[in-house]
mmCIF file of C-alpha atoms in Angstrom:
data_model
loop_
_atom_site.group_PDB
_atom_site.id
_atom_site.type_symbol
_atom_site.label_atom_id
_atom_site.label_comp_id
_atom_site.label_asym_id
_atom_site.label_seq_id
_atom_site.Cartn_x
_atom_site.Cartn_y
_atom_site.Cartn_z
ATOM 1 C CA MET A 17 -82.601 3.954 30.668
ATOM 2 C CA TYR A 18 -80.762 2.056 33.418
ATOM 3 C CA LYS A 19 -82.515 -1.230 32.095
ATOM 4 C CA GLN A 20 -81.346 -0.441 28.488
ATOM 5 C CA LEU A 21 -77.515 -0.247 29.861
ATOM 6 C CA ILE A 22 -77.679 -3.574 31.518
ATOM 7 C CA PHE A 23 -79.284 -5.131 28.140
ATOM 8 C CA GLN A 24 -76.395 -3.425 26.181
ATOM 9 C CA ILE A 25 -73.786 -4.660 29.329
ATOM 10 C CA ARG A 26 -75.555 -8.289 28.844
ATOM 11 C CA PHE A 27 -75.719 -8.430 24.967
ATOM 12 C CA LYS A 28 -71.772 -7.548 24.685
ATOM 13 C CA GLY A 29 -71.070 -9.958 27.263
ATOM 14 C CA MET A 30 -72.745 -12.555 25.145
ATOM 15 C CA LEU A 31 -71.182 -11.435 22.073
ATOM 16 C CA MET A 32 -68.000 -11.818 23.381
ATOM 17 C CA LEU A 33 -68.533 -15.461 24.895
ATOM 18 C CA TYR A 34 -70.052 -16.464 21.147
ATOM 19 C CA PHE A 35 -66.300 -15.236 19.529
ATOM 20 C CA VAL A 36 -64.264 -16.642 22.414
ATOM 21 C CA TYR A 37 -66.251 -19.973 21.959
ATOM 22 C CA VAL A 38 -65.950 -20.149 17.960
ATOM 23 C CA LEU A 39 -61.796 -19.252 18.363
ATOM 24 C CA ASN A 40 -61.530 -22.691 20.385
ATOM 25 C CA PHE A 41 -63.605 -24.052 18.374
ATOM 26 C CA ALA A 42 -61.566 -23.060 15.047
ATOM 27 C CA THR A 43 -58.588 -24.329 17.001
ATOM 28 C CA PHE A 44 -59.513 -27.688 18.390
ATOM 29 C CA VAL A 45 -61.033 -28.168 14.825
ATOM 30 C CA SER A 46 -57.541 -27.401 13.277
ATOM 31 C CA PHE A 47 -55.347 -29.041 16.089
ATOM 32 C CA PHE A 48 -57.820 -32.143 15.205
ATOM 33 C CA CYS A 49 -57.307 -32.389 11.090
ATOM 34 C CA SER A 50 -53.777 -32.117 11.827
ATOM 35 C CA GLU A 51 -53.545 -34.681 13.698
ATOM 36 C CA LEU A 52 -55.846 -36.628 11.211
ATOM 37 C CA ILE A 53 -53.605 -35.776 8.606
ATOM 38 C CA PHE A 54 -50.070 -36.532 10.080
#
């Protein structure tokens, strides 16, 4: 039970980190593309 709770928290943390990473990457790519176009 206790190990399952720790695993769940760790899994949610990894999901949040991945989401933030993808969001930052998308922002960087859109900024880079706009710099190339204009």
